[in-house]
Amino acid sequence: MRIHPWIAFSQLSGLQQSMSLSLQSIRGSIVPKLPNVLVDSNLNFVKMAKSKNHTNHNQNKKAHRNGIKKPKSHRHPSLKGVDPKFLRNQRFAKRGTFLLKTKEQAAAKAAAAKTA
């Protein structure tokens, strides 16, 4: 037997009245607030099993409302947290390749000026 939420509080037994029920005053009568509760034949309260655990309803629509975008890719990824020994070596390597390129370009200009 299921308890109806509009049953007057005075109809419950004295033991159940002493239980800490959350009460609310509705239209002048005091009514127990009993969500998801069953009452057996001896008027003992039994908690009902939960029927729904999860739903994905409307989540796709919400996700596509502003479009699903790719994560932005940056030209140079952050080197934060990279091994400092590696970073120091990388700095020297970049400087060396830059100097090598400038020397090659200067030699190419000199060779072009000689032939012309």
Backbone as ProteinMPNN parsed JSONL, in Angstrom:
{"seq_chain_A": "MRIHPWIAFSQLSGLQQSMSLSLQSIRGSIVPKLPNVLVDSNLNFVKMAKSKNHTNHNQNKKAHRNGIKKPKSHRHPSLKGVDPKFLRNQRFAKRGTFLLKTKEQAAAKAAAAKTA", "coords_chain_A": {"N_chain_A": [[0.843, -1.174, 0.0], [0.613, 2.197, -0.852], [1.544, 5.327, 0.516], [-0.387, 8.268, 0.509], [0.438, 11.603, -0.31], [-1.249, 13.556, 0.815], [-2.376, 12.645, 3.129], [-3.543, 13.226, 6.372], [-1.513, 14.27, 9.113], [-2.247, 13.395, 11.607], [-3.398, 10.914, 11.236], [-1.436, 9.024, 11.139], [0.395, 6.543, 13.023], [1.369, 6.796, 16.534], [4.076, 6.151, 16.922], [5.157, 6.593, 14.408], [4.649, 9.283, 14.224], [6.473, 10.287, 16.009], [8.779, 9.918, 14.657], [11.328, 11.666, 12.854], [9.968, 13.526, 10.642], [9.868, 15.532, 7.752], [7.921, 18.323, 7.799], [5.272, 20.16, 6.295], [3.232, 23.025, 5.948], [0.23, 23.017, 4.427], [-2.417, 24.605, 3.029], [-3.558, 25.05, 5.569], [-3.512, 22.538, 6.851], [-1.386, 20.142, 8.438], [0.979, 18.242, 6.781], [2.811, 15.286, 6.123], [5.913, 15.265, 4.387], [6.787, 13.036, 2.125], [8.716, 11.821, -0.038], [9.091, 9.31, -2.527], [8.349, 7.041, -0.926], [7.107, 4.052, 0.421], [4.402, 2.421, 2.139], [3.953, -0.313, 4.197], [1.685, -3.047, 5.147], [1.597, -2.85, 7.939], [1.865, -0.204, 8.42], [4.539, 0.648, 8.227], [7.319, 2.511, 7.139], [8.807, 2.201, 3.969], [11.515, 2.574, 1.892], [11.39, 3.433, -1.526], [12.714, 1.85, -4.475], [15.13, 3.372, -6.61], [14.253, 4.426, -9.83], [15.316, 5.542, -12.196], [18.581, 5.9, -13.314], [20.354, 7.196, -15.058], [20.409, 9.476, -17.805], [20.773, 10.541, -21.171], [19.428, 12.448, -22.447], [18.792, 15.159, -24.591], [21.408, 16.096, -24.542], [23.066, 15.93, -26.805], [21.865, 17.797, -28.517], [22.284, 20.154, -27.084], [25.08, 20.216, -27.144], [25.634, 20.582, -29.849], [24.553, 23.016, -30.38], [26.129, 25.373, -30.336], [27.987, 24.345, -31.956], [30.391, 21.734, -32.364], [33.652, 22.133, -31.762], [37.013, 21.859, -33.031], [39.927, 21.425, -30.984], [42.01, 24.28, -30.499], [44.98, 24.542, -32.332], [48.29, 25.369, -31.626], [51.062, 27.251, -32.976], [53.635, 27.054, -31.863], [54.204, 24.819, -29.422], [53.87, 24.946, -25.837], [56.747, 25.079, -23.762], [56.766, 24.635, -21.147], [57.549, 22.949, -18.23], [59.335, 21.226, -19.417], [62.39, 19.379, -19.62], [65.095, 21.11, -18.199], [67.795, 20.87, -18.961], [67.643, 19.853, -21.533], [66.319, 22.017, -22.771], [68.268, 24.037, -22.618], [70.289, 22.973, -24.249], [68.858, 22.908, -26.626], [68.523, 25.618, -27.14], [71.185, 26.416, -27.692], [71.599, 24.848, -29.977], [69.74, 25.912, -31.788], [70.79, 28.475, -32.117], [73.248, 27.827, -33.281], [72.443, 26.662, -35.752], [71.211, 28.862, -36.907], [73.378, 30.649, -37.24], [74.913, 29.151, -39.032], [73.231, 29.097, -41.293], [73.184, 31.836, -41.967], [75.868, 32.269, -42.636], [76.08, 30.602, -44.907], [74.287, 31.9, -46.609], [75.58, 34.349, -46.938], [77.902, 33.497, -48.22], [76.814, 32.535, -50.593], [75.839, 34.913, -51.699], [78.227, 36.264, -52.117], [79.454, 34.607, -54.012], [77.632, 34.906, -56.095], [77.989, 37.604, -56.682], [80.62, 37.597, -57.569], [80.477, 36.136, -59.948], [78.899, 37.753, -61.504]], "CA_chain_A": [[0.0, 0.0, 0.0], [1.418, 3.404, -0.962], [0.979, 6.447, 1.27], [-0.726, 9.424, -0.301], [1.057, 12.748, 0.371], [-2.234, 14.435, 1.437], [-2.919, 12.051, 4.349], [-3.302, 14.107, 7.52], [-0.466, 13.777, 9.995], [-2.862, 12.767, 12.779], [-3.812, 9.551, 10.909], [-0.301, 8.129, 11.311], [0.499, 6.046, 14.395], [2.186, 7.611, 17.436], [5.481, 5.844, 16.688], [5.567, 7.255, 13.171], [4.62, 10.716, 14.467], [7.688, 10.653, 16.721], [9.891, 9.912, 13.695], [11.575, 13.024, 12.376], [9.478, 13.72, 9.282], [9.834, 16.943, 7.392], [6.519, 18.717, 7.702], [4.998, 21.429, 5.642], [1.861, 23.455, 6.162], [-0.433, 23.235, 3.143], [-3.832, 24.947, 3.172], [-4.006, 24.956, 6.946], [-3.322, 21.232, 7.474], [-0.002, 19.701, 8.485], [1.077, 17.039, 5.959], [4.195, 14.83, 6.027], [6.505, 15.279, 3.045], [7.393, 11.713, 2.018], [8.995, 11.466, -1.426], [9.579, 7.952, -2.811], [8.174, 6.2, 0.252], [5.994, 3.112, 0.445], [4.003, 2.015, 3.479], [3.453, -1.697, 4.144], [0.41, -3.271, 5.819], [1.704, -2.435, 9.343], [2.181, 1.228, 8.358], [5.975, 0.89, 8.331], [7.819, 3.188, 5.949], [9.779, 1.458, 3.176], [12.028, 3.44, 0.818], [11.236, 2.857, -2.865], [13.93, 1.756, -5.285], [15.274, 4.409, -7.624], [13.946, 3.813, -11.127], [16.15, 6.053, -13.278], [19.92, 6.209, -12.851], [21.096, 8.073, -15.968], [19.816, 9.741, -19.11], [21.581, 11.411, -22.022], [18.441, 13.197, -23.211], [19.028, 16.558, -24.956], [22.81, 16.495, -24.427], [23.588, 16.125, -28.166], [21.335, 19.055, -29.035], [22.995, 21.224, -26.385], [26.479, 20.239, -27.584], [25.724, 21.057, -31.229], [23.925, 24.338, -30.522], [27.206, 26.291, -30.732], [28.921, 23.596, -32.786], [31.496, 21.053, -31.703], [34.837, 22.688, -32.421], [38.297, 21.203, -32.785], [40.766, 22.236, -30.103], [42.912, 25.145, -31.255], [46.375, 24.082, -32.34], [49.191, 26.51, -31.603], [52.23, 27.061, -33.828], [54.728, 26.586, -31.017], [53.661, 24.338, -28.15], [54.533, 25.455, -24.641], [57.872, 24.277, -23.267], [56.652, 24.632, -19.689], [57.66, 21.611, -17.656], [60.29, 20.419, -20.185], [63.687, 19.211, -18.959], [65.913, 22.316, -18.419], [69.038, 20.516, -19.661], [67.253, 19.758, -22.945], [66.017, 23.368, -23.266], [69.547, 24.751, -22.772], [70.926, 22.432, -25.448], [68.051, 23.317, -27.783], [68.849, 27.023, -27.389], [72.484, 26.455, -28.365], [71.441, 24.239, -31.301], [69.045, 26.89, -32.645], [71.742, 29.54, -32.409], [74.24, 27.289, -34.219], [71.866, 26.504, -37.092], [70.968, 30.198, -37.432], [74.673, 31.171, -37.696], [75.303, 28.372, -40.209], [72.416, 29.562, -42.422], [73.611, 33.19, -42.36], [77.168, 32.13, -43.313], [75.821, 30.037, -46.24], [73.656, 32.934, -47.432], [76.623, 35.342, -47.246], [78.788, 32.871, -49.212], [76.067, 32.478, -51.856], [75.801, 36.288, -52.23], [79.587, 36.586, -52.587], [79.667, 33.83, -55.231], [76.786, 35.513, -57.143], [78.601, 38.883, -57.026], [81.849, 37.293, -58.287], [80.152, 35.692, -61.305], [78.218, 38.82, -62.251]], "C_chain_A": [[0.893, 1.244, 0.0], [0.751, 4.547, -0.218], [0.726, 7.618, 0.333], [-0.185, 10.659, 0.406], [0.064, 13.657, 1.087], [-2.863, 13.827, 2.684], [-2.569, 12.952, 5.519], [-2.307, 13.444, 8.463], [-1.057, 13.032, 11.192], [-3.283, 11.325, 12.506], [-2.671, 8.553, 11.066], [-0.215, 7.696, 12.767], [1.449, 6.916, 15.212], [3.662, 7.396, 17.219], [5.989, 6.585, 15.457], [5.519, 8.776, 13.325], [5.91, 11.153, 15.148], [8.911, 10.622, 15.809], [10.091, 11.33, 13.183], [11.187, 13.097, 10.91], [9.531, 15.198, 8.972], [8.389, 17.313, 7.118], [6.403, 20.022, 6.942], [3.528, 21.763, 5.84], [1.249, 23.791, 4.815], [-1.916, 23.449, 3.411], [-4.342, 24.679, 4.598], [-3.817, 23.6, 7.599], [-1.848, 20.845, 7.409], [0.079, 18.351, 7.786], [2.527, 16.582, 5.942], [4.671, 14.854, 4.586], [7.296, 13.99, 2.894], [7.646, 11.359, 0.559], [9.533, 10.048, -1.526], [9.484, 7.022, -1.601], [6.954, 5.32, 0.071], [5.651, 2.806, 1.888], [3.449, 0.608, 3.374], [2.18, -1.818, 4.973], [0.428, -2.847, 7.281], [2.029, -0.948, 9.483], [3.645, 1.512, 8.679], [6.451, 1.518, 7.03], [8.901, 2.362, 5.277], [10.219, 2.359, 2.036], [11.907, 2.725, -0.521], [12.576, 2.818, -3.574], [13.935, 2.881, -6.31], [15.059, 3.788, -8.995], [14.881, 4.285, -12.233], [17.513, 6.44, -12.732], [20.635, 7.213, -13.743], [20.293, 8.287, -17.24], [20.718, 10.706, -19.865], [20.68, 12.308, -22.859], [18.864, 14.655, -23.383], [20.497, 16.981, -24.921], [23.431, 16.75, -25.797], [23.139, 17.463, -28.728], [22.064, 20.24, -28.395], [24.432, 21.353, -26.88], [26.616, 20.84, -28.976], [25.134, 22.451, -31.416], [24.952, 25.385, -30.942], [28.251, 25.586, -31.573], [29.998, 22.935, -31.953], [32.761, 21.448, -32.455], [36.065, 21.853, -32.093], [39.083, 22.047, -31.791], [41.756, 23.046, -30.933], [44.333, 24.604, -31.165], [47.273, 25.315, -32.451], [50.445, 26.19, -32.412], [53.406, 26.503, -33.036], [54.141, 26.107, -29.698], [54.49, 24.857, -26.978], [55.651, 24.509, -24.206], [57.885, 24.248, -21.744], [56.706, 23.188, -19.183], [58.62, 20.698, -18.4], [61.634, 20.431, -19.453], [64.592, 20.418, -19.233], [67.217, 22.045, -19.168], [68.779, 20.439, -21.172], [67.008, 21.151, -23.535], [67.294, 24.172, -23.517], [70.256, 24.288, -24.043], [70.178, 22.882, -26.711], [68.348, 24.772, -28.163], [70.175, 27.159, -28.142], [72.379, 25.902, -29.785], [70.76, 25.195, -32.272], [69.998, 28.006, -33.064], [72.769, 29.066, -33.43], [73.688, 27.151, -35.626], [71.595, 27.86, -37.726], [72.262, 30.792, -37.991], [75.129, 30.462, -38.963], [74.539, 28.848, -41.446], [72.876, 30.935, -42.899], [74.959, 33.143, -43.082], [76.973, 31.592, -44.727], [75.211, 31.087, -47.164], [74.684, 34.001, -47.846], [77.573, 34.795, -48.314], [78.099, 32.812, -50.57], [76.01, 33.86, -52.503], [77.177, 36.652, -52.826], [79.869, 35.858, -53.894], [78.857, 34.438, -56.387], [77.388, 36.838, -57.586], [79.878, 38.676, -57.843], [81.556, 36.935, -59.756], [79.515, 36.818, -62.131], [79.092, 39.954, -62.641]], "O_chain_A": [[1.837, 1.321, 0.786], [-0.464, 4.724, -0.306], [1.546, 7.915, -0.536], [-0.333, 10.765, 1.624], [0.488, 14.473, 1.906], [-3.785, 14.413, 3.252], [-1.427, 13.393, 5.647], [-2.267, 12.22, 8.591], [-0.419, 12.127, 11.73], [-3.506, 10.573, 13.455], [-2.917, 7.348, 11.122], [-0.699, 8.401, 13.652], [2.238, 7.68, 14.655], [4.442, 8.343, 17.317], [7.092, 7.132, 15.452], [6.255, 9.489, 12.644], [6.397, 12.257, 14.905], [9.946, 11.21, 16.124], [9.138, 12.103, 13.088], [11.986, 12.767, 10.034], [9.264, 16.028, 9.841], [7.719, 16.683, 6.3], [7.304, 20.861, 6.948], [2.683, 20.869, 5.893], [1.681, 24.726, 4.14], [-2.589, 22.574, 3.957], [-5.434, 24.142, 4.785], [-3.95, 23.506, 8.819], [-1.149, 21.177, 6.451], [-0.647, 17.42, 8.135], [3.415, 17.416, 5.761], [3.924, 14.507, 3.671], [8.373, 13.86, 3.476], [6.837, 10.644, -0.032], [10.343, 9.63, -0.699], [10.433, 6.301, -1.292], [5.901, 5.776, -0.375], [6.504, 2.917, 2.769], [2.568, 0.35, 2.553], [1.652, -0.815, 5.451], [-0.624, -2.513, 7.826], [2.425, -0.495, 10.558], [3.955, 2.51, 9.33], [6.036, 1.107, 5.947], [9.814, 1.875, 5.943], [9.379, 2.859, 1.287], [12.274, 1.557, -0.643], [13.458, 3.636, -3.315], [12.888, 3.289, -6.813], [15.623, 2.735, -9.292], [15.212, 3.504, -13.125], [17.599, 7.224, -11.787], [21.44, 8.006, -13.252], [19.583, 7.39, -17.696], [21.347, 11.58, -19.269], [21.117, 12.865, -23.867], [19.252, 15.307, -22.413], [20.803, 18.129, -25.243], [24.231, 17.673, -25.951], [23.927, 18.181, -29.343], [22.417, 21.204, -29.074], [24.947, 22.462, -27.021], [27.595, 21.528, -29.262], [25.213, 23.009, -32.51], [24.671, 26.203, -31.818], [29.296, 26.164, -31.874], [30.465, 23.495, -30.961], [32.918, 21.137, -33.636], [36.154, 21.229, -31.036], [38.921, 23.267, -31.759], [42.276, 22.566, -31.94], [44.824, 24.258, -30.091], [47.032, 26.195, -33.278], [50.848, 25.033, -32.527], [54.089, 25.587, -33.491], [53.627, 26.918, -28.928], [55.672, 25.165, -27.128], [55.508, 23.289, -24.278], [58.886, 23.883, -21.128], [55.979, 22.323, -19.671], [58.724, 19.518, -18.067], [61.961, 21.389, -18.753], [64.839, 20.728, -20.398], [67.689, 22.895, -19.924], [69.588, 20.898, -21.977], [67.433, 21.438, -24.654], [67.392, 24.899, -24.505], [70.761, 25.103, -24.816], [70.793, 23.194, -27.731], [68.416, 25.117, -29.343], [70.277, 27.918, -29.106], [73.006, 26.435, -30.7], [71.148, 25.286, -33.437], [70.008, 28.427, -34.22], [73.125, 29.81, -34.344], [74.372, 27.48, -36.595], [71.728, 28.011, -38.94], [72.262, 31.369, -39.078], [75.67, 31.096, -39.869], [75.122, 28.989, -42.521], [72.951, 31.178, -44.104], [75.175, 33.891, -44.035], [77.623, 32.066, -45.658], [75.557, 31.168, -48.343], [74.653, 34.491, -48.975], [78.0, 35.529, -49.204], [78.745, 33.021, -51.596], [76.122, 33.974, -53.724], [77.267, 37.263, -53.89], [80.466, 36.439, -54.8], [79.332, 34.483, -57.522], [77.306, 37.172, -58.768], [80.19, 39.486, -58.715], [82.264, 37.355, -60.671], [79.607, 36.802, -63.359], [78.626, 40.904, -63.27]]}, "name": "protein", "num_of_chains": 1, "seq": "MRIHPWIAFSQLSGLQQSMSLSLQSIRGSIVPKLPNVLVDSNLNFVKMAKSKNHTNHNQNKKAHRNGIKKPKSHRHPSLKGVDPKFLRNQRFAKRGTFLLKTKEQAAAKAAAAKTA"}
